PDB file of C-alpha atoms in Angstrom:
ATOM      1  CA  PHE W   1      -2.038  18.928   8.751  1.00 92.00           C
ATOM      2  CA  ASN W   2       0.250  20.230  11.481  1.00 95.00           C
ATOM      3  CA  ALA W   3       3.717  18.957  10.568  1.00 96.00           C
ATOM      4  CA  PHE W   4       5.329  20.224  13.770  1.00 97.00           C
ATOM      5  CA  HIS W   5       2.721  18.421  15.865  1.00 97.00           C
ATOM      6  CA  MET W   6       3.341  15.200  13.943  1.00 97.00           C
ATOM      7  CA  LEU W   7       7.104  15.519  14.354  1.00 98.00           C
ATOM      8  CA  GLU W   8       6.690  15.920  18.101  1.00 98.00           C
ATOM      9  CA  ARG W   9       4.555  12.787  18.201  1.00 97.00           C
ATOM     10  CA  LEU W  10       7.266  10.967  16.249  1.00 98.00           C
ATOM     11  CA  ARG W  11      10.143  12.238  18.381  1.00 98.00           C
ATOM     12  CA  GLY W  12      12.541   9.382  19.037  1.00 98.00           C
ATOM     13  CA  LYS W  13      10.375   6.939  17.083  1.00 98.00           C
ATOM     14  CA  ARG W  14      10.328   4.930  13.875  1.00 99.00           C
ATOM     15  CA  LEU W  15       7.283   5.014  11.606  1.00 99.00           C
ATOM     16  CA  MET W  16       7.342   2.381   8.874  1.00 99.00           C
ATOM     17  CA  PHE W  17       4.976   1.949   5.924  1.00 99.00           C
ATOM     18  CA  VAL W  18       5.006  -1.628   4.587  1.00 99.00           C
ATOM     19  CA  GLY W  19       3.466  -2.844   1.351  1.00 98.00           C
ATOM     20  CA  ASP W  20       3.342  -2.092  -2.370  1.00 98.00           C
ATOM     21  CA  SER W  21       3.631   1.112  -4.402  1.00 97.00           C
ATOM     22  CA  THR W  22       0.318   2.514  -3.129  1.00 97.00           C
ATOM     23  CA  ASN W  23       1.721   2.405   0.390  1.00 98.00           C
ATOM     24  CA  ARG W  24       4.889   3.992  -0.976  1.00 98.00           C
ATOM     25  CA  ASN W  25       2.488   6.688  -2.215  1.00 98.00           C
ATOM     26  CA  GLN W  26       1.373   7.251   1.371  1.00 98.00           C
ATOM     27  CA  TRP W  27       4.968   7.234   2.643  1.00 99.00           C
ATOM     28  CA  GLU W  28       5.941   9.816   0.015  1.00 98.00           C
ATOM     29  CA  SER W  29       2.987  11.931   1.117  1.00 98.00           C
ATOM     30  CA  MET W  30       4.068  11.810   4.759  1.00 98.00           C
ATOM     31  CA  VAL W  31       7.658  12.639   3.832  1.00 98.00           C
ATOM     32  CA  CYS W  32       6.540  15.643   1.765  1.00 98.00           C
ATOM     33  CA  LEU W  33       4.291  16.923   4.555  1.00 98.00           C
ATOM     34  CA  LEU W  34       7.117  16.755   7.107  1.00 98.00           C
ATOM     35  CA  ASN W  35       9.981  17.697   4.805  1.00 97.00           C
ATOM     36  CA  ALA W  36       8.450  21.116   4.121  1.00 94.00           C
ATOM     37  CA  VAL W  37       9.075  22.352   7.684  1.00 97.00           C
ATOM     38  CA  ILE W  38      12.559  20.902   8.267  1.00 98.00           C
ATOM     39  CA  PRO W  39      15.719  22.851   7.274  1.00 96.00           C
ATOM     40  CA  ASN W  40      17.891  21.105   4.676  1.00 95.00           C
ATOM     41  CA  ASN W  41      20.741  20.496   7.114  1.00 96.00           C
ATOM     42  CA  LYS W  42      18.385  18.866   9.627  1.00 98.00           C
ATOM     43  CA  LYS W  43      17.134  15.985   7.488  1.00 98.00           C
ATOM     44  CA  SER W  44      18.432  13.074   5.461  1.00 98.00           C
ATOM     45  CA  MET W  45      17.140  10.493   3.010  1.00 97.00           C
ATOM     46  CA  VAL W  46      18.465   6.973   2.559  1.00 96.00           C
ATOM     47  CA  TYR W  47      17.379   5.071  -0.559  1.00 94.00           C
ATOM     48  CA  GLY W  48      17.696   1.315  -0.709  1.00 94.00           C
ATOM     49  CA  THR W  49      15.987  -1.993  -1.394  1.00 93.00           C
ATOM     50  CA  PRO W  50      13.820  -3.121   0.294  1.00 96.00           C
ATOM     51  CA  LEU W  51      14.047  -0.205   2.769  1.00 98.00           C
ATOM     52  CA  MET W  52      14.021   3.575   2.325  1.00 98.00           C
ATOM     53  CA  ALA W  53      14.136   6.068   5.182  1.00 98.00           C
ATOM     54  CA  PHE W  54      13.633   9.803   5.702  1.00 98.00           C
ATOM     55  CA  LYS W  55      15.096  11.117   8.951  1.00 98.00           C
ATOM     56  CA  ALA W  56      14.250  14.275  10.872  1.00 98.00           C
ATOM     57  CA  LEU W  57      17.551  14.653  12.694  1.00 98.00           C
ATOM     58  CA  ASP W  58      16.576  17.111  15.435  1.00 97.00           C
ATOM     59  CA  TYR W  59      13.628  14.917  16.375  1.00 98.00           C
ATOM     60  CA  GLY W  60      15.411  11.582  16.162  1.00 98.00           C
ATOM     61  CA  ALA W  61      12.499  10.449  13.992  1.00 98.00           C
ATOM     62  CA  SER W  62      12.668   8.016  11.089  1.00 99.00           C
ATOM     63  CA  ILE W  63       9.879   7.693   8.505  1.00 99.00           C
ATOM     64  CA  GLU W  64      10.491   4.542   6.482  1.00 99.00           C
ATOM     65  CA  PHE W  65       9.093   2.476   3.640  1.00 99.00           C
ATOM     66  CA  PHE W  66       9.622  -1.271   3.336  1.00 99.00           C
ATOM     67  CA  TRP W  67       8.805  -2.984   0.047  1.00 98.00           C
ATOM     68  CA  ALA W  68       6.710  -6.133   0.638  1.00 98.00           C
ATOM     69  CA  PRO W  69       3.686  -6.175  -1.710  1.00 98.00           C
ATOM     70  CA  PHE W  70       2.416  -9.527  -0.373  1.00 99.00           C
ATOM     71  CA  LEU W  71       3.698  -9.115   3.210  1.00 99.00           C
ATOM     72  CA  VAL W  72       4.406 -12.868   3.115  1.00 99.00           C
ATOM     73  CA  GLU W  73       7.610 -14.052   1.452  1.00 98.00           C
ATOM     74  CA  VAL W  74       8.406 -14.484  -2.225  1.00 97.00           C
ATOM     75  CA  GLU W  75      11.436 -16.735  -2.712  1.00 96.00           C
ATOM     76  CA  VAL W  76      13.364 -17.786  -5.820  1.00 95.00           C
ATOM     77  CA  ASN W  77      14.282 -21.481  -6.061  1.00 94.00           C
ATOM     78  CA  ARG W  78      17.267 -23.063  -7.807  1.00 93.00           C
ATOM     79  CA  GLN W  79      15.374 -23.202 -11.077  1.00 94.00           C
ATOM     80  CA  GLY W  80      14.740 -19.464 -10.931  1.00 95.00           C
ATOM     81  CA  LYS W  81      11.035 -19.887 -10.174  1.00 96.00           C
ATOM     82  CA  ARG W  82       9.394 -17.264  -7.953  1.00 97.00           C
ATOM     83  CA  ILE W  83       7.512 -18.969  -5.136  1.00 98.00           C
ATOM     84  CA  LEU W  84       4.828 -17.113  -3.188  1.00 98.00           C
ATOM     85  CA  ARG W  85       4.977 -18.571   0.342  1.00 98.00           C
ATOM     86  CA  LEU W  86       1.489 -18.183   1.802  1.00 98.00           C
ATOM     87  CA  ASP W  87       2.512 -19.397   5.250  1.00 97.00           C
ATOM     88  CA  ALA W  88       5.933 -17.764   5.646  1.00 97.00           C
ATOM     89  CA  ILE W  89       7.148 -14.476   7.075  1.00 98.00           C
ATOM     90  CA  VAL W  90      10.860 -14.772   7.825  1.00 94.00           C
ATOM     91  CA  ASN W  91      13.138 -12.242   6.133  1.00 95.00           C
ATOM     92  CA  ASN W  92      10.513  -9.489   5.975  1.00 97.00           C
ATOM     93  CA  GLY W  93       9.725  -9.758   9.657  1.00 97.00           C
ATOM     94  CA  VAL W  94      13.319  -9.029  10.665  1.00 97.00           C
ATOM     95  CA  TYR W  95      12.785  -5.434   9.524  1.00 98.00           C
ATOM     96  CA  TRP W  96       9.453  -4.996  11.313  1.00 98.00           C
ATOM     97  CA  LYS W  97      10.409  -6.061  14.823  1.00 97.00           C
ATOM     98  CA  GLY W  98      10.970  -3.183  17.217  1.00 96.00           C
ATOM     99  CA  VAL W  99       9.405  -0.505  14.987  1.00 98.00           C
ATOM    100  CA  ASP W 100       7.218   1.895  16.997  1.00 99.00           C
ATOM    101  CA  ILE W 101       4.463   2.490  14.426  1.00 99.00           C
ATOM    102  CA  LEU W 102       3.760   0.108  11.542  1.00 99.00           C
ATOM    103  CA  VAL W 103       1.350   0.877   8.689  1.00 99.00           C
ATOM    104  CA  PHE W 104       0.755  -2.240   6.590  1.00 99.00           C
ATOM    105  CA  GLU W 105      -1.043  -2.656   3.273  1.00 98.00           C
ATOM    106  CA  SER W 106      -1.404  -5.450   0.734  1.00 98.00           C
ATOM    107  CA  ALA W 107      -3.990  -5.898  -2.001  1.00 97.00           C
ATOM    108  CA  HIS W 108      -3.317  -5.086  -5.652  1.00 97.00           C
ATOM    109  CA  TRP W 109      -0.495  -7.529  -6.324  1.00 97.00           C
ATOM    110  CA  TRP W 110      -2.624 -10.513  -5.339  1.00 98.00           C
ATOM    111  CA  THR W 111      -4.914  -9.965  -8.331  1.00 95.00           C
ATOM    112  CA  HIS W 112      -2.270  -9.498 -11.039  1.00 94.00           C
ATOM    113  CA  THR W 113      -2.513 -11.953 -13.926  1.00 90.00           C
ATOM    114  CA  ASP W 114      -0.486 -13.123 -16.933  1.00 88.00           C
ATOM    115  CA  SER W 115       2.661 -11.033 -17.520  1.00 86.00           C
ATOM    116  CA  GLU W 116       1.917  -8.799 -14.515  1.00 90.00           C
ATOM    117  CA  LYS W 117       1.836 -11.735 -12.109  1.00 92.00           C
ATOM    118  CA  SER W 118       4.889 -11.682  -9.859  1.00 94.00           C
ATOM    119  CA  TRP W 119       5.056 -15.356  -8.898  1.00 95.00           C
ATOM    120  CA  ASP W 120       5.391 -18.626 -10.784  1.00 96.00           C
ATOM    121  CA  LEU W 121       4.285 -21.025  -8.063  1.00 97.00           C
ATOM    122  CA  ILE W 122       2.360 -20.809  -4.794  1.00 98.00           C
ATOM    123  CA  MET W 123       3.473 -22.794  -1.757  1.00 98.00           C
ATOM    124  CA  GLU W 124       1.607 -23.607   1.446  1.00 97.00           C
ATOM    125  CA  GLY W 125       3.329 -25.947   3.854  1.00 95.00           C
ATOM    126  CA  LYS W 126       5.013 -28.547   1.656  1.00 94.00           C
ATOM    127  CA  ARG W 127       2.383 -28.375  -1.062  1.00 97.00           C
ATOM    128  CA  MET W 128       3.011 -26.513  -4.311  1.00 96.00           C
ATOM    129  CA  TYR W 129       0.323 -24.993  -6.572  1.00 97.00           C
ATOM    130  CA  ASN W 130       0.570 -23.661 -10.102  1.00 95.00           C
ATOM    131  CA  ASP W 131      -2.144 -21.152  -9.234  1.00 93.00           C
ATOM    132  CA  MET W 132      -4.932 -20.489  -6.754  1.00 96.00           C
ATOM    133  CA  ASP W 133      -8.079 -18.402  -6.511  1.00 97.00           C
ATOM    134  CA  PRO W 134      -6.624 -14.977  -5.643  1.00 97.00           C
ATOM    135  CA  MET W 135      -9.118 -14.361  -2.834  1.00 98.00           C
ATOM    136  CA  VAL W 136      -8.352 -17.735  -1.253  1.00 98.00           C
ATOM    137  CA  ALA W 137      -4.638 -16.969  -1.480  1.00 98.00           C
ATOM    138  CA  TYR W 138      -5.189 -13.466  -0.082  1.00 98.00           C
ATOM    139  CA  ARG W 139      -7.063 -14.781   2.947  1.00 99.00           C
ATOM    140  CA  LYS W 140      -4.309 -17.315   3.655  1.00 99.00           C
ATOM    141  CA  GLY W 141      -1.583 -14.686   3.273  1.00 98.00           C
ATOM    142  CA  MET W 142      -3.310 -12.133   5.488  1.00 99.00           C
ATOM    143  CA  THR W 143      -3.983 -14.795   8.120  1.00 98.00           C
ATOM    144  CA  THR W 144      -0.270 -15.637   8.141  1.00 99.00           C
ATOM    145  CA  TRP W 145       0.540 -11.945   8.561  1.00 99.00           C
ATOM    146  CA  ALA W 146      -1.995 -11.538  11.386  1.00 98.00           C
ATOM    147  CA  ASN W 147      -0.626 -14.552  13.245  1.00 98.00           C
ATOM    148  CA  TRP W 148       2.926 -13.254  12.836  1.00 98.00           C
ATOM    149  CA  ILE W 149       1.950  -9.848  14.234  1.00 98.00           C
ATOM    150  CA  SER W 150       0.252 -11.429  17.236  1.00 98.00           C
ATOM    151  CA  SER W 151       3.305 -13.573  18.000  1.00 97.00           C
ATOM    152  CA  ASN W 152       6.133 -11.149  17.257  1.00 98.00           C
ATOM    153  CA  ILE W 153       5.079  -7.543  17.939  1.00 98.00           C
ATOM    154  CA  ASN W 154       5.062  -6.138  21.470  1.00 96.00           C
ATOM    155  CA  ARG W 155       1.719  -4.398  21.948  1.00 94.00           C
ATOM    156  CA  ARG W 156       3.165  -2.348  24.818  1.00 95.00           C
ATOM    157  CA  ARG W 157       5.745  -0.788  22.516  1.00 96.00           C
ATOM    158  CA  SER W 158       4.348  -0.851  18.998  1.00 98.00           C
ATOM    159  CA  LYS W 159       1.154   0.368  17.356  1.00 98.00           C
ATOM    160  CA  VAL W 160      -0.009  -1.390  14.199  1.00 99.00           C
ATOM    161  CA  PHE W 161      -2.289  -0.033  11.474  1.00 99.00           C
ATOM    162  CA  PHE W 162      -3.543  -1.714   8.316  1.00 99.00           C
ATOM    163  CA  ARG W 163      -4.536   0.644   5.533  1.00 98.00           C
ATOM    164  CA  GLY W 164      -7.636  -0.420   3.619  1.00 98.00           C
ATOM    165  CA  ILE W 165      -7.903  -1.106  -0.107  1.00 97.00           C
ATOM    166  CA  SER W 166      -6.849   1.734  -2.393  1.00 98.00           C
ATOM    167  CA  PRO W 167      -9.485   1.917  -5.174  1.00 97.00           C
ATOM    168  CA  LYS W 168      -8.677   1.980  -8.880  1.00 96.00           C
ATOM    169  CA  HIS W 169     -10.602   3.934 -11.532  1.00 96.00           C
ATOM    170  CA  TYR W 170     -10.233   2.065 -14.812  1.00 95.00           C
ATOM    171  CA  SER W 171     -13.933   1.699 -15.726  1.00 94.00           C
ATOM    172  CA  PRO W 172     -15.638   5.013 -16.642  1.00 94.00           C
ATOM    173  CA  SER W 173     -18.987   3.215 -16.873  1.00 91.00           C
ATOM    174  CA  GLU W 174     -18.926   3.106 -13.059  1.00 91.00           C
ATOM    175  CA  TRP W 175     -19.491   6.874 -13.012  1.00 93.00           C
ATOM    176  CA  ASN W 176     -21.766   6.902 -16.096  1.00 90.00           C
ATOM    177  CA  GLU W 177     -19.196   7.934 -18.696  1.00 87.00           C
ATOM    178  CA  ALA W 178     -19.558   5.262 -21.345  1.00 80.00           C
ATOM    179  CA  ASN W 179     -17.093   6.987 -23.700  1.00 83.00           C
ATOM    180  CA  GLY W 180     -14.412   7.716 -21.113  1.00 89.00           C
ATOM    181  CA  HIS W 181     -10.782   6.597 -21.280  1.00 93.00           C
ATOM    182  CA  ARG W 182     -10.014   5.114 -17.885  1.00 95.00           C
ATOM    183  CA  CYS W 183      -9.404   8.102 -15.569  1.00 96.00           C
ATOM    184  CA  TYR W 184      -7.895  10.206 -18.350  1.00 96.00           C
ATOM    185  CA  ASN W 185      -8.984  13.849 -18.373  1.00 94.00           C
ATOM    186  CA  GLU W 186     -11.081  13.434 -15.221  1.00 96.00           C
ATOM    187  CA  ARG W 187     -11.014  16.737 -13.346  1.00 95.00           C
ATOM    188  CA  GLU W 188     -13.671  16.377 -10.653  1.00 96.00           C
ATOM    189  CA  PRO W 189     -14.651  13.739  -8.101  1.00 97.00           C
ATOM    190  CA  VAL W 190     -17.646  11.496  -8.740  1.00 96.00           C
ATOM    191  CA  ARG W 191     -20.775  13.546  -8.008  1.00 93.00           C
ATOM    192  CA  ILE W 192     -23.458  10.926  -8.642  1.00 93.00           C
ATOM    193  CA  ARG W 193     -26.037  10.838  -5.861  1.00 90.00           C
ATOM    194  CA  GLY W 194     -25.990   7.452  -4.183  1.00 89.00           C
ATOM    195  CA  TYR W 195     -22.709   6.431  -5.854  1.00 91.00           C
ATOM    196  CA  ARG W 196     -21.607   3.231  -4.157  1.00 90.00           C
ATOM    197  CA  PRO W 197     -19.365   0.749  -5.978  1.00 90.00           C
ATOM    198  CA  PRO W 198     -19.354  -2.840  -4.695  1.00 91.00           C
ATOM    199  CA  VAL W 199     -17.290  -3.375  -1.556  1.00 94.00           C
ATOM    200  CA  PRO W 200     -13.966  -4.924  -2.675  1.00 96.00           C
ATOM    201  CA  SER W 201     -13.722  -8.628  -1.845  1.00 97.00           C
ATOM    202  CA  GLN W 202     -10.286  -8.034  -0.362  1.00 98.00           C
ATOM    203  CA  LEU W 203     -11.684  -5.472   2.077  1.00 98.00           C
ATOM    204  CA  ILE W 204     -14.311  -7.960   3.265  1.00 98.00           C
ATOM    205  CA  ILE W 205     -11.615 -10.599   3.796  1.00 98.00           C
ATOM    206  CA  LEU W 206      -9.301  -8.120   5.495  1.00 98.00           C
ATOM    207  CA  LYS W 207     -11.961  -7.054   7.993  1.00 98.00           C
ATOM    208  CA  GLN W 208     -12.744 -10.689   8.778  1.00 98.00           C
ATOM    209  CA  VAL W 209      -9.070 -11.467   9.388  1.00 98.00           C
ATOM    210  CA  LEU W 210      -8.525  -8.383  11.552  1.00 98.00           C
ATOM    211  CA  LYS W 211     -11.599  -9.197  13.626  1.00 97.00           C
ATOM    212  CA  ARG W 212     -10.008 -12.505  14.619  1.00 96.00           C
ATOM    213  CA  THR W 213      -6.519 -11.111  15.210  1.00 96.00           C
ATOM    214  CA  ARG W 214      -5.313 -11.197  18.809  1.00 95.00           C
ATOM    215  CA  PHE W 215      -3.187  -8.065  18.351  1.00 97.00           C
ATOM    216  CA  PRO W 216      -5.210  -4.793  18.367  1.00 97.00           C
ATOM    217  CA  VAL W 217      -4.629  -3.733  14.746  1.00 98.00           C
ATOM    218  CA  VAL W 218      -6.299  -0.447  13.732  1.00 98.00           C
ATOM    219  CA  LEU W 219      -7.909  -0.447  10.271  1.00 98.00           C
ATOM    220  CA  LEU W 220      -7.416   2.789   8.311  1.00 98.00           C
ATOM    221  CA  ASP W 221     -10.559   2.343   6.229  1.00 97.00           C
ATOM    222  CA  ILE W 222      -9.803   4.744   3.367  1.00 98.00           C
ATOM    223  CA  THR W 223     -11.604   2.836   0.609  1.00 97.00           C
ATOM    224  CA  ARG W 224     -14.978   4.576   0.641  1.00 96.00           C
ATOM    225  CA  LEU W 225     -13.634   8.129   0.869  1.00 95.00           C
ATOM    226  CA  SER W 226     -11.156   7.450  -1.960  1.00 98.00           C
ATOM    227  CA  GLU W 227     -13.694   5.867  -4.337  1.00 97.00           C
ATOM    228  CA  PHE W 228     -15.023   9.281  -5.335  1.00 97.00           C
ATOM    229  CA  ARG W 229     -11.605  10.560  -6.472  1.00 98.00           C
ATOM    230  CA  LYS W 230     -11.474   9.441 -10.092  1.00 97.00           C
ATOM    231  CA  ASP W 231      -9.666  12.730 -10.695  1.00 97.00           C
ATOM    232  CA  GLY W 232      -6.821  11.956  -8.290  1.00 98.00           C
ATOM    233  CA  HIS W 233      -4.613   9.658 -10.386  1.00 98.00           C
ATOM    234  CA  PRO W 234      -1.566  10.557 -12.532  1.00 97.00           C
ATOM    235  CA  SER W 235      -3.239   9.139 -15.666  1.00 97.00           C
ATOM    236  CA  VAL W 236      -0.779   9.692 -18.551  1.00 97.00           C
ATOM    237  CA  TYR W 237       1.032  12.516 -16.776  1.00 96.00           C
ATOM    238  CA  THR W 238       3.899  10.440 -15.483  1.00 91.00           C
ATOM    239  CA  SER W 239       7.562  10.220 -16.415  1.00 88.00           C
ATOM    240  CA  ASP W 240       7.197   6.442 -16.803  1.00 90.00           C
ATOM    241  CA  LEU W 241       5.480   6.846 -20.192  1.00 95.00           C
ATOM    242  CA  ASN W 242       6.969   7.902 -23.516  1.00 94.00           C
ATOM    243  CA  ALA W 243       5.268  10.335 -25.895  1.00 94.00           C
ATOM    244  CA  GLY W 244       3.533   7.576 -27.847  1.00 95.00           C
ATOM    245  CA  GLN W 245       2.165   5.878 -24.755  1.00 95.00           C
ATOM    246  CA  LYS W 246       0.798   9.157 -23.420  1.00 95.00           C
ATOM    247  CA  LYS W 247      -1.380   9.383 -26.522  1.00 95.00           C
ATOM    248  CA  ASP W 248      -3.019   6.035 -25.719  1.00 96.00           C
ATOM    249  CA  PRO W 249      -4.771   6.435 -22.341  1.00 96.00           C
ATOM    250  CA  ASP W 250      -6.966   3.376 -22.895  1.00 95.00           C
ATOM    251  CA  ARG W 251      -3.849   1.228 -22.525  1.00 94.00           C
ATOM    252  CA  PHE W 252      -1.428   3.271 -20.474  1.00 96.00           C
ATOM    253  CA  ALA W 253      -3.263   5.693 -18.156  1.00 97.00           C
ATOM    254  CA  ASP W 254      -2.270   4.986 -14.546  1.00 97.00           C
ATOM    255  CA  CYS W 255      -5.500   5.016 -12.559  1.00 97.00           C
ATOM    256  CA  SER W 256      -4.134   3.057  -9.624  1.00 96.00           C
ATOM    257  CA  HIS W 257      -1.513   5.308  -8.041  1.00 97.00           C
ATOM    258  CA  TRP W 258      -2.221   8.814  -6.742  1.00 98.00           C
ATOM    259  CA  CYS W 259      -0.959  12.315  -7.461  1.00 97.00           C
ATOM    260  CA  LEU W 260       0.757  14.304  -4.731  1.00 96.00           C
ATOM    261  CA  PRO W 261      -0.393  16.548  -3.215  1.00 96.00           C
ATOM    262  CA  GLY W 262      -3.576  14.532  -3.227  1.00 97.00           C
ATOM    263  CA  VAL W 263      -5.594  11.698  -1.754  1.00 98.00           C
ATOM    264  CA  PRO W 264      -2.779  10.061   0.295  1.00 98.00           C
ATOM    265  CA  ASP W 265      -2.430  13.334   2.216  1.00 98.00           C
ATOM    266  CA  THR W 266      -5.957  12.733   3.497  1.00 97.00           C
ATOM    267  CA  TRP W 267      -5.036   9.184   4.491  1.00 98.00           C
ATOM    268  CA  ASN W 268      -2.216  10.609   6.598  1.00 97.00           C
ATOM    269  CA  GLU W 269      -4.588  13.110   8.188  1.00 94.00           C
ATOM    270  CA  LEU W 270      -6.453  10.138   9.653  1.00 90.00           C
TER     271      LEU W 270
END
């Protein structure tokens, strides 16, 4: 990775990663790769919600992350209920307009259940649902996003990428380790000849949506190359866990996010 070359390409531009914490992973990777070659007095970092930004001052470049795990809106009504709006991009889109390079991602949060679920109701048009098949909801949400991009982003000014599905490694049986503990203590990539997990349903839907999108969105298809890296996750080695939790990898090992340096650096190489 040539950081100086990337900075020149970003001169006078804004690069924004949009999505959930796995896309924040990729943003953090890009920031680390560029930060290493910039003197301390020539860079700045602004932390905020929903937007964070790293700036390379001499280059007039801004590398940003915008938190929007569904891309479509989540609103809170008067009763305090969180409503996932499958057909609405309003507030989020204000931040995206005029950005030179956009890297979108959305996947994991659509499949959360029970206490991890981050909505109470789903709304489409004027109709409200208590729940919906997550793949049906995902297709509707991504179609809304694609239509918004086609109607609101200037293809002459902006380039749009969509990063593919970041794989998880919670099932050791997938790589023939029946007695494994999620990705805990994994130190090498999968080396099984012919290893090919099922193609994620969300990736199939995403490709179908992008194929019909009027705007020329580029798919960063990182899923297959990342599937082998069962060794690339933080597991229990994260500051988010206490000592007791670190001793229970079957419940607490993080096999969704990625270590840095690591796999997201390769995504940025693409």
